[in-house]
Amino acid sequence: MAEMQSKVALCLYSQHAAAMSQTSAPPVAADAPACMDLRIMATTDLHMHVLGYDYFADRASDRLGLSRAAALIAKARAQAANCLLFDNGDALQGSPMGDYLAESGGIGPRRPHPAIAAMNALRYDAATIGNHDFSFGLGFLRASLEGANFPVVSTNLHPRRPLPVCPHLLLERRFLDRQNQVRRLRIGVLGFLPPQTVDWEPALRPEIAVSDILDAARDGIAALRQRGADLVIALSHSGIGALEPAPMMENAATALAALPGIDLVVAGHTHRVFPSAGHPGGPGIDAARGTLAGKPAVMPGFWGSHLGLIDLRLEREGATWRIAGFACWAEPVGPGSDHPAVVAPALSAHRQTLRHFRRRIGKTDCPLSSYFALIGQDPGLRLVAMAQRWHVRRALRGTRWQDLPILSAAAPFRAGGRGGPQHYTDVPAGRLTLRNIADLYLFPNRLCAIRLTGAEAREWLERSASLFLRVRPGMPDQPLIDPEFPSYNFDVIDGLDWQIDLSRPPRYAPDGRLAHADSHRIAAMTHRGRPVTADQPFILVTNSYRLSDCGLFAGVACGRPVLLDSTARTREVLRRYVAQRRVLAPDSRIGWSFSPLPGTSVLFETSPAAADHLDRLDAQVEPAGLGPDGFLRLRLHL
């Protein structure tokens, strides 16, 4: 309890850089020109990519990792006299190392979590937590945060029992102004996570509550301003969404920036880069300048791909400071050595992770790649669907549901998009290891099963079909994929066959809103060769994330009778299935195709490595060169 109280006391955290300590710094100059520069640095959505290592490909990577971002942090600090460094959440889950540490246990004050130890070594000033930091339970999160030498702030989190976090934070710093005089600056820090966190992890409901981001922010702003904050920074583990506020917004960063009293925002959660030329604009969103509601903002990618930077020019105004100018950008990591301060605390866990995940559990007679998942062929996705159905069939044996046909929904987690041309699953034929299982299913979702009708299954697929842009019949080389639709929302339903009519507009928008109520893309839906009727009963195997009352599938998932809410994680079910079958050869076809459109072609982007697998495709495709982002373009004739 004493340790817990000491953590809570960090809400009053006050620290000076060594070069500016009270013992060595000159006295504050009261009459000096009051102009000061401040650099804000931020990471977000590290997802346990502490080192520059791609565990899924089992090789070093110069495109990700806190150890790569650390070089940018050191460089940015060397260039600026006054710096603050923050992390924006989702640091503890998302890689095989994260899974291994959660399974092996032993994390605590005497054995700090490697991600926390690395942040300690890099001298983070503060951090917030994201929804995936709760994925391994509250006990693991508590033990991990107890090792932090920096304060952790979470403004809209309300734990039933104490956690080493505080609702708002006031950092007091002494910085040098442009005349090299020491000035005191009070920086208020707020932290937010999606209110839907308890819906995605229902086991947390007895232990925590998560309130509306904007409501919590208003209270936090008032408290910090009352305590004399000169600036208020929002660490928002929330995406860049609508400017107009709405209750319990998941992606509230824009509406949050619009609140009076917020000075700048660090956004996250949606794994985008902001500012950037490819980020969509909208009301209150300036993706070129890097502002939300006119306030400086940054979202530095994911997996340590970027360091977010905001340079502020502050001017004294009365008794406080105001932002007189700013520049925002996200700096990508690049080739170079891993930073030793990050490597040292993570190296032992890294080696143990490699040994554990290289264990063989089975064999595949065919490659398992996601290069063509978005055009209807993905043997790895089919394998996941088969394992899910196997588990539920066994779990419902002997119940009144055992004779209902079982469908299995799954989505490709690594299929390019925002992750870039290397962000694909590619398991060669041969031995299957635990690493391959982790690659096939990234997230620690629980396996669930619901009862639905044929009409509801069709609507489920309509939401998935929003991935595709509308195509004009008879026109060549039209873009196929909507870049705003992440592949992890592209559910296919194994057990059904259907066609997608691209000549019709998508029924749903990428965020799940009904966009074209009269449009239906799903055609010729059959089960075992027979047309599916609207009232035909099915069991659908899905995951716990889909059962939340928010997100793309909420309209068809919520309120459905839940037949199984398993404690088993999907990845563990997949491991057991592979171990039992030993040798696998899943069909690459995953149940659907595009409706024919004669004289029409589309351009589909995939990894350049897909060129070696074109002979496995049923569809008529031909290479069409490399795109500007490094993806291989394939021309698909419809």
XYZ file of C-alpha atoms in Angstrom:
638
model
C 0.000 0.000 0.000
C 2.893 2.344 0.734
C 4.198 1.781 -2.788
C 0.742 2.447 -4.159
C 0.469 5.709 -2.228
C 3.863 6.791 -3.467
C 2.690 6.243 -7.039
C -0.455 8.256 -6.475
C 1.717 10.998 -5.025
C 3.300 11.318 -8.452
C 0.275 13.446 -9.352
C 2.279 16.203 -7.670
C 5.374 15.204 -9.631
C 8.079 17.887 -9.885
C 11.439 17.221 -11.467
C 14.239 19.290 -12.966
C 16.675 18.206 -15.625
C 20.166 17.643 -14.249
C 21.606 20.553 -16.197
C 18.960 22.855 -14.762
C 18.827 21.645 -11.188
C 18.150 24.184 -8.470
C 21.694 23.793 -7.194
C 23.377 24.699 -10.489
C 20.874 26.907 -12.347
C 21.022 30.716 -12.116
C 18.121 32.446 -10.379
C 14.973 33.184 -12.365
C 15.270 36.522 -14.158
C 12.065 38.399 -13.476
C 12.590 41.185 -16.034
C 14.151 39.202 -18.907
C 12.315 39.052 -22.273
C 9.717 36.334 -21.800
C 10.016 34.059 -24.827
C 10.744 30.344 -24.535
C 10.928 27.283 -26.796
C 9.617 23.873 -25.750
C 9.811 20.574 -27.637
C 7.188 17.884 -26.971
C 8.133 14.317 -27.967
C 5.690 11.420 -27.975
C 5.349 7.738 -28.755
C 2.107 5.809 -28.998
C 0.800 2.302 -29.620
C 4.178 0.633 -29.125
C 2.369 -2.682 -28.559
C 5.433 -4.240 -26.928
C 7.713 -3.608 -29.880
C 10.463 -2.542 -27.529
C 13.275 -3.700 -29.807
C 13.736 -3.226 -33.539
C 12.707 -6.813 -34.151
C 9.815 -8.241 -36.141
C 8.849 -11.320 -34.122
C 6.333 -12.444 -36.729
C 8.987 -12.540 -39.470
C 11.684 -13.564 -36.916
C 14.195 -10.975 -38.079
C 15.504 -7.526 -37.200
C 13.600 -4.552 -38.591
C 14.659 -0.958 -39.100
C 11.040 0.209 -39.447
C 9.791 -0.304 -35.890
C 10.676 -0.509 -32.212
C 11.231 1.819 -29.273
C 14.932 1.003 -29.536
C 14.903 2.630 -33.008
C 12.771 5.567 -31.871
C 15.246 6.081 -29.027
C 17.815 7.322 -31.546
C 15.333 9.972 -32.678
C 14.641 10.879 -29.054
C 18.355 11.389 -28.374
C 18.731 13.489 -31.520
C 15.670 15.600 -30.719
C 16.904 16.235 -27.183
C 20.320 17.307 -28.466
C 18.686 19.889 -30.735
C 16.465 21.551 -28.124
C 17.204 23.067 -24.735
C 13.771 22.282 -23.307
C 12.096 18.894 -23.904
C 9.323 16.711 -22.540
C 8.764 13.065 -23.504
C 5.417 11.246 -23.221
C 3.933 7.866 -24.114
C 0.326 7.653 -25.223
C -0.633 4.093 -24.241
C -0.973 0.540 -25.565
C 2.635 -0.222 -24.696
C 2.259 -3.578 -22.911
C 0.445 -5.865 -25.397
C 0.795 -6.652 -29.080
C 3.913 -8.737 -29.711
C 5.040 -12.255 -28.782
C 7.312 -10.732 -26.131
C 4.290 -9.111 -24.507
C 2.391 -12.385 -24.541
C 5.341 -14.330 -23.149
C 5.827 -11.904 -20.260
C 2.141 -12.034 -19.357
C 2.101 -15.835 -19.439
C 5.365 -16.359 -17.565
C 4.542 -13.940 -14.723
C 7.009 -12.484 -12.273
C 6.610 -8.837 -13.339
C 6.851 -6.416 -10.430
C 9.042 -3.856 -8.672
C 11.960 -6.332 -8.450
C 11.562 -7.427 -12.066
C 10.331 -4.381 -13.988
C 8.436 -4.907 -17.183
C 10.929 -4.410 -20.067
C 8.757 -1.754 -21.718
C 8.547 0.197 -18.460
C 12.263 -0.290 -17.774
C 13.062 1.032 -21.255
C 10.904 4.100 -20.662
C 12.640 4.638 -17.341
C 16.006 4.522 -19.116
C 14.813 7.019 -21.738
C 13.565 9.355 -18.984
C 9.924 9.642 -19.987
C 8.219 12.522 -18.217
C 4.774 10.884 -18.087
C 2.535 8.351 -19.821
C -1.069 7.316 -20.128
C -2.590 3.866 -20.685
C -4.606 2.482 -23.594
C -7.313 -0.141 -23.901
C -4.912 -2.955 -24.809
C -2.856 -2.336 -21.674
C -5.741 -4.059 -19.859
C -5.634 -7.155 -22.110
C -3.770 -9.307 -19.585
C -5.861 -8.268 -16.604
C -5.712 -5.591 -13.943
C -3.197 -7.464 -11.791
C -0.628 -7.593 -14.584
C -1.195 -3.923 -15.417
C -0.780 -2.928 -11.778
C 2.437 -4.928 -11.395
C 3.819 -3.411 -14.613
C 3.040 0.193 -13.697
C 4.540 -0.218 -10.226
C 7.946 -0.359 -11.917
C 7.578 3.074 -13.532
C 9.840 5.936 -12.449
C 7.515 8.386 -14.178
C 3.900 9.310 -13.412
C 1.027 7.611 -15.231
C -2.123 9.670 -15.778
C -5.579 8.393 -16.744
C -8.317 10.974 -16.422
C -11.410 8.994 -17.433
C -10.415 5.753 -15.717
C -12.160 4.989 -12.409
C -10.719 1.876 -10.728
C -12.604 0.253 -7.848
C -9.265 -0.446 -6.129
C -6.186 1.793 -6.198
C -3.943 1.689 -9.257
C -0.593 3.495 -9.608
C -2.198 6.167 -11.799
C -3.552 9.639 -11.174
C -6.492 11.487 -12.805
C -4.492 14.584 -13.689
C -0.907 15.631 -13.359
C 0.984 18.892 -12.892
C 4.632 18.826 -13.957
C 6.782 21.719 -12.744
C 9.891 22.398 -14.791
C 12.563 25.063 -14.943
C 13.462 25.715 -18.556
C 15.788 28.156 -20.312
C 14.240 30.995 -22.272
C 15.787 32.531 -25.409
C 17.976 34.801 -23.267
C 19.311 31.762 -21.403
C 17.431 32.735 -18.265
C 15.659 30.126 -16.163
C 11.884 30.203 -16.270
C 9.370 28.108 -14.373
C 6.708 26.316 -16.396
C 3.756 24.347 -15.051
C 2.557 21.701 -17.527
C -0.769 20.041 -16.885
C -1.202 16.551 -18.311
C -4.444 14.654 -18.864
C -4.750 11.087 -20.167
C -7.677 9.327 -21.842
C -8.590 5.865 -23.096
C -11.662 4.749 -25.079
C -14.820 4.440 -22.956
C -15.487 1.188 -24.820
C -12.586 -0.531 -23.025
C -14.906 -2.328 -20.608
C -17.092 -3.467 -23.506
C -14.083 -4.995 -25.252
C -12.937 -6.620 -21.986
C -16.159 -7.403 -20.040
C -14.210 -9.123 -17.258
C -13.039 -5.654 -16.225
C -16.536 -4.390 -15.389
C -16.415 -5.326 -11.676
C -13.003 -3.649 -11.370
C -13.052 -0.416 -13.380
C -15.310 2.106 -15.048
C -14.302 4.330 -17.962
C -16.221 7.570 -18.384
C -16.829 9.864 -21.337
C -13.594 11.458 -22.549
C -14.966 14.985 -22.955
C -16.786 15.028 -19.611
C -13.661 13.849 -17.802
C -11.553 16.367 -19.714
C -13.670 19.313 -18.623
C -13.236 18.366 -14.972
C -9.516 17.743 -15.457
C -8.956 21.059 -17.230
C -10.688 22.948 -14.430
C -8.614 21.174 -11.770
C -5.306 21.825 -13.547
C -6.036 25.468 -14.310
C -7.019 25.988 -10.694
C -3.619 24.587 -9.695
C -1.879 27.092 -11.946
C -1.161 25.092 -15.112
C 0.390 27.240 -17.852
C -0.247 24.593 -20.515
C -2.553 21.580 -20.636
C -1.497 18.600 -22.742
C -3.995 15.849 -23.590
C -2.506 12.365 -24.011
C -5.445 10.960 -25.918
C -5.345 7.231 -26.607
C -8.203 7.939 -28.957
C -8.376 8.418 -32.698
C -8.892 11.550 -34.784
C -12.638 11.671 -35.379
C -15.483 14.121 -35.645
C -15.234 17.707 -34.431
C -18.811 17.620 -33.219
C -18.932 16.029 -29.746
C -21.036 12.940 -29.092
C -21.535 10.896 -25.923
C -18.917 8.205 -25.252
C -16.906 8.903 -28.409
C -14.242 6.297 -29.172
C -12.239 8.580 -31.480
C -12.531 11.878 -29.653
C -9.178 13.592 -30.283
C -10.624 16.347 -32.518
C -13.542 17.132 -30.216
C -11.134 17.021 -27.273
C -8.827 19.562 -28.904
C -11.788 21.900 -29.365
C -12.377 22.161 -25.610
C -11.307 25.511 -24.103
C -8.260 24.934 -21.921
C -6.653 22.165 -24.006
C -3.443 23.471 -25.592
C -2.202 20.462 -27.575
C -3.121 16.830 -28.225
C -1.178 13.615 -28.666
C -3.546 11.177 -30.398
C -3.323 7.415 -30.920
C -5.339 4.187 -30.925
C -6.065 4.101 -34.688
C -2.421 3.524 -35.753
C -2.283 6.470 -38.151
C 0.381 9.092 -38.773
C -0.595 12.730 -38.198
C 0.268 15.144 -39.641
C 0.814 13.436 -42.990
C -0.167 13.870 -46.610
C -2.179 10.639 -46.520
C -4.296 11.484 -43.478
C -7.875 12.471 -44.340
C -9.011 15.971 -43.554
C -12.393 17.049 -42.286
C -13.980 19.668 -40.020
C -11.329 20.802 -37.549
C -8.631 18.534 -39.061
C -5.660 20.107 -40.844
C -3.470 17.167 -41.847
C -0.868 19.399 -43.505
C -0.302 21.866 -40.664
C -0.880 19.304 -37.938
C -3.780 20.829 -36.061
C -7.020 19.617 -34.548
C -9.557 22.373 -33.915
C -6.665 24.791 -34.529
C -4.527 23.244 -31.747
C -1.153 21.551 -32.396
C -1.500 17.770 -32.517
C 0.429 14.657 -33.475
C -0.193 10.916 -33.868
C 3.119 9.028 -34.242
C 2.063 5.806 -35.983
C 2.369 2.484 -34.172
C 4.892 -0.172 -33.086
C 7.513 2.563 -32.638
C 7.360 3.493 -36.318
C 7.541 7.247 -35.634
C 8.409 9.811 -33.011
C 5.859 12.577 -32.671
C 7.304 16.074 -32.310
C 5.681 19.402 -31.492
C 7.877 22.489 -31.201
C 6.242 25.325 -29.283
C 7.209 28.977 -29.070
C 5.871 30.297 -25.774
C 5.445 33.909 -24.786
C 4.761 35.271 -21.361
C 1.309 36.793 -21.017
C 0.550 38.210 -17.605
C 1.042 35.513 -14.997
C 1.085 32.619 -17.461
C 2.398 31.499 -20.857
C 0.673 31.237 -24.212
C 1.542 29.407 -27.430
C 2.726 32.022 -29.937
C 3.827 29.577 -32.624
C 4.304 25.879 -33.265
C 5.390 23.181 -35.699
C 4.177 19.573 -35.688
C 5.544 16.509 -37.433
C 5.998 12.750 -37.119
C 9.551 11.558 -37.738
C 9.853 7.971 -39.075
C 12.452 5.660 -37.575
C 15.194 4.395 -39.851
C 18.211 2.111 -40.093
C 20.705 2.149 -37.283
C 21.714 0.378 -34.141
C 19.279 -0.365 -31.350
C 19.720 2.135 -28.528
C 21.620 0.405 -25.673
C 19.450 2.033 -22.994
C 16.452 0.168 -24.414
C 18.212 -3.065 -25.356
C 19.701 -3.735 -21.914
C 16.427 -4.118 -19.941
C 14.715 -6.050 -22.769
C 17.460 -8.414 -23.932
C 16.804 -11.279 -21.510
C 13.051 -11.276 -22.196
C 13.771 -11.043 -25.926
C 15.939 -14.175 -25.889
C 13.439 -16.106 -23.787
C 10.655 -15.051 -26.156
C 12.565 -16.313 -29.187
C 13.228 -19.680 -27.552
C 9.584 -20.052 -26.549
C 8.022 -19.026 -29.857
C 10.343 -21.091 -32.021
C 8.867 -24.287 -30.581
C 7.401 -26.506 -33.284
C 3.762 -27.563 -32.870
C 2.789 -28.835 -36.322
C 3.337 -28.666 -40.047
C 1.663 -27.049 -43.042
C 1.851 -28.515 -46.524
C 1.159 -25.131 -48.129
C 2.268 -21.529 -47.506
C 0.001 -19.460 -45.246
C 0.095 -15.878 -46.484
C -2.324 -12.942 -46.358
C -1.139 -11.329 -49.602
C -4.478 -11.997 -51.293
C -6.828 -11.953 -48.289
C -8.675 -8.899 -49.607
C -9.444 -10.528 -52.958
C -10.743 -13.806 -51.587
C -7.801 -16.155 -50.925
C -6.067 -16.634 -47.576
C -5.277 -20.149 -46.287
C -4.152 -18.802 -42.916
C -7.485 -17.079 -42.373
C -9.247 -20.293 -43.358
C -7.171 -22.150 -40.764
C -8.243 -19.712 -38.024
C -11.884 -20.148 -39.018
C -11.572 -23.949 -38.962
C -10.010 -23.915 -35.484
C -12.744 -21.638 -34.138
C -15.493 -23.893 -35.492
C -13.753 -26.979 -34.061
C -13.661 -25.438 -30.585
C -17.300 -24.337 -30.561
C -18.591 -27.627 -31.978
C -16.909 -29.447 -29.088
C -18.090 -26.896 -26.512
C -21.749 -27.144 -27.620
C -21.810 -30.936 -27.883
C -24.706 -32.296 -25.856
C -26.563 -28.984 -25.769
C -29.781 -28.110 -27.615
C -27.673 -26.105 -30.050
C -25.474 -28.967 -31.230
C -27.379 -29.576 -34.473
C -27.402 -25.981 -35.707
C -24.965 -25.242 -38.556
C -21.845 -23.454 -37.310
C -20.361 -20.531 -39.222
C -16.996 -19.009 -38.314
C -16.064 -15.324 -38.732
C -12.454 -14.159 -38.953
C -10.566 -11.145 -40.303
C -6.996 -10.690 -41.586
C -5.018 -8.698 -39.035
C -1.910 -8.201 -41.193
C -2.884 -7.287 -44.738
C -0.910 -4.158 -45.623
C -2.809 -0.891 -45.260
C -1.398 1.486 -42.683
C 1.257 -1.056 -41.737
C 2.962 -0.774 -45.111
C 4.105 -3.313 -47.713
C 5.824 -5.524 -45.114
C 2.710 -5.815 -42.939
C 1.548 -9.246 -44.096
C 1.473 -12.765 -42.727
C 3.849 -15.031 -44.642
C 4.338 -18.516 -43.209
C 6.239 -20.813 -45.606
C 5.278 -24.452 -46.077
C 6.894 -26.697 -43.485
C 7.134 -26.525 -39.698
C 4.613 -24.449 -37.755
C 5.804 -22.753 -34.575
C 4.183 -20.734 -31.824
C 5.540 -17.658 -33.606
C 3.472 -18.557 -36.670
C 0.374 -18.951 -34.505
C 0.939 -15.475 -33.072
C 1.318 -14.129 -36.605
C -1.960 -15.699 -37.713
C -3.868 -14.233 -34.745
C -2.410 -11.095 -33.176
C -4.869 -10.100 -30.477
C -5.764 -11.759 -27.152
C -9.492 -11.950 -27.947
C -11.731 -14.526 -26.322
C -13.670 -16.954 -28.493
C -17.450 -16.482 -28.451
C -20.487 -17.829 -30.294
C -23.862 -16.203 -30.950
C -27.079 -17.285 -32.628
C -28.222 -15.340 -35.655
C -30.343 -15.661 -38.779
C -29.476 -15.711 -42.462
C -30.584 -12.077 -42.780
C -28.284 -11.057 -39.939
C -25.366 -12.976 -41.449
C -25.964 -11.126 -44.718
C -25.911 -7.805 -42.889
C -22.662 -8.810 -41.167
C -21.119 -9.355 -44.598
C -22.524 -6.053 -45.884
C -20.506 -4.305 -43.211
C -17.370 -6.148 -44.268
C -17.997 -5.313 -47.922
C -17.577 -1.625 -47.072
C -13.852 -2.301 -47.465
C -14.275 -1.931 -51.229
C -14.782 1.246 -53.200
C -17.581 1.490 -55.733
C -16.558 0.451 -59.246
C -17.985 1.730 -62.525
C -18.693 -1.161 -64.921
C -16.651 -1.134 -68.104
C -13.880 1.116 -66.769
C -10.259 -0.047 -66.395
C -7.836 0.188 -63.461
C -10.102 1.610 -60.782
C -8.930 1.616 -57.135
C -10.377 -1.305 -55.172
C -9.707 -0.768 -51.441
C -10.979 2.110 -49.307
C -7.861 3.222 -47.360
C -10.076 4.325 -44.468
C -11.258 0.754 -43.842
C -8.743 -1.324 -41.805
C -8.399 -4.960 -42.774
C -9.045 -6.152 -39.203
C -12.691 -5.158 -39.767
C -12.990 -7.249 -42.936
C -14.752 -10.300 -41.518
C -15.306 -13.280 -43.778
C -17.738 -15.999 -42.698
C -16.452 -19.481 -43.323
C -19.302 -21.882 -44.067
C -21.061 -19.532 -46.476
C -20.434 -18.669 -50.121
C -21.375 -15.268 -51.540
C -20.585 -12.656 -54.144
C -19.838 -8.946 -53.699
C -21.304 -6.605 -56.305
C -18.832 -3.727 -56.582
C -21.097 -1.782 -58.964
C -23.297 -0.878 -56.002
C -22.250 1.651 -53.346
C -21.205 0.313 -49.936
C -24.147 0.006 -47.591
C -22.013 1.140 -44.629
C -19.321 3.758 -44.104
C -15.910 2.686 -42.729
C -16.955 3.750 -39.220
C -20.118 1.612 -39.303
C -22.680 4.317 -40.091
C -25.422 3.387 -42.548
C -24.351 5.212 -45.718
C -26.662 3.886 -48.469
C -29.740 2.310 -46.938
C -31.095 1.056 -50.273
C -27.860 -0.581 -51.392
C -27.043 -4.280 -50.988
C -23.755 -5.669 -52.276
C -24.036 -9.228 -50.979
C -25.539 -11.551 -53.586
C -25.940 -15.271 -54.241
C -25.368 -16.243 -50.595
C -25.515 -20.006 -50.081
C -24.843 -22.558 -47.373
C -23.760 -26.003 -48.534
C -24.888 -25.145 -52.052
C -28.385 -23.985 -51.076
C -29.639 -20.382 -50.949
C -29.728 -18.943 -47.445
C -33.168 -17.818 -46.302
C -33.719 -14.729 -44.160
C -34.915 -16.675 -41.100
C -32.492 -19.606 -41.388
C -30.830 -20.173 -37.958
C -27.067 -20.366 -37.548
C -24.413 -20.315 -34.872
C -21.705 -17.748 -35.616
C -18.293 -18.100 -34.012
C -16.664 -14.710 -33.463
C -14.515 -12.959 -30.867
C -15.180 -10.947 -27.736
C -14.262 -7.684 -29.460
C -17.152 -8.124 -31.917
C -19.678 -8.533 -29.108
C -19.157 -5.027 -27.749
C -21.967 -2.534 -28.233
C -19.733 -0.276 -30.312
C -17.727 -0.619 -33.471
C -18.514 -1.692 -36.994
C -20.545 -4.817 -36.183
C -22.456 -3.514 -33.173
C -25.730 -3.297 -35.112
C -25.789 -7.022 -35.865
C -23.812 -8.414 -32.921
C -25.430 -6.610 -30.006
C -28.457 -8.268 -28.507
C -27.889 -11.593 -30.246
C -28.261 -14.646 -27.974
C -24.774 -15.581 -26.717
C -24.392 -19.356 -26.722
C -20.750 -19.416 -25.666
C -18.577 -16.763 -24.030
C -15.423 -18.769 -23.657
C -12.545 -18.020 -21.333
C -10.319 -19.505 -24.045
C -8.349 -17.058 -26.163
C -8.615 -17.581 -29.907
C -4.862 -17.941 -30.284
C -4.737 -20.744 -27.708
C -7.593 -22.512 -29.503
C -5.648 -22.213 -32.754
C -2.531 -23.655 -31.097
C -4.472 -26.653 -29.738
C -6.111 -27.278 -33.109
C -2.789 -27.260 -34.950
C -1.175 -29.498 -32.343
C -3.983 -32.035 -32.670
C -4.059 -32.040 -36.488
C -0.252 -32.032 -36.762
C -0.224 -31.706 -40.589
C -2.411 -29.087 -42.275
C -3.295 -28.111 -45.828
C -6.121 -25.530 -45.598
C -7.861 -24.393 -48.770
C -6.880 -20.840 -49.724
C -10.398 -19.947 -50.887
C -12.402 -18.226 -48.157
C -15.935 -18.392 -49.494
C -16.480 -15.314 -51.618
C -15.787 -13.719 -54.982
C -16.666 -10.555 -56.857
C -19.737 -10.495 -59.064
C -18.633 -10.497 -62.714
C -18.329 -7.070 -64.361
C -17.236 -7.620 -67.986
C -14.677 -5.182 -69.342
C -13.865 -3.905 -65.852
C -10.575 -4.030 -63.957
C -9.430 -2.796 -60.556
C -6.018 -2.161 -59.018
C -5.254 -4.017 -55.819
C -2.181 -3.274 -53.673
C -0.224 -5.998 -51.908
C 3.320 -6.798 -50.839
C 6.032 -7.068 -53.523
C 6.711 -10.531 -52.049
C 3.306 -11.597 -53.381
C 4.820 -11.774 -56.872
C 6.232 -15.196 -55.967
C 2.746 -16.520 -55.165
C 0.707 -15.382 -58.177
C 0.548 -18.909 -59.565
C -1.574 -19.917 -56.555
C -4.329 -17.423 -57.403
C -7.641 -18.483 -58.942
C -8.402 -14.897 -59.995
C -7.187 -13.354 -63.257
C -4.486 -10.863 -62.248
C -1.389 -9.296 -63.737
C 1.341 -7.106 -62.176
C 0.901 -3.374 -62.753
C 4.107 -2.017 -61.189
C 5.033 -0.609 -57.803
C 3.021 2.167 -56.206
C 4.540 5.242 -54.505
C 4.318 3.616 -51.051
C 6.193 0.480 -52.105
C 3.170 -1.775 -52.613
C 2.921 -4.071 -55.618
C -0.074 -3.178 -57.748
C -2.030 -6.030 -59.275
C -4.587 -5.580 -62.015
C -7.624 -7.721 -61.256
C -10.043 -8.369 -64.120
C -13.619 -8.661 -62.952
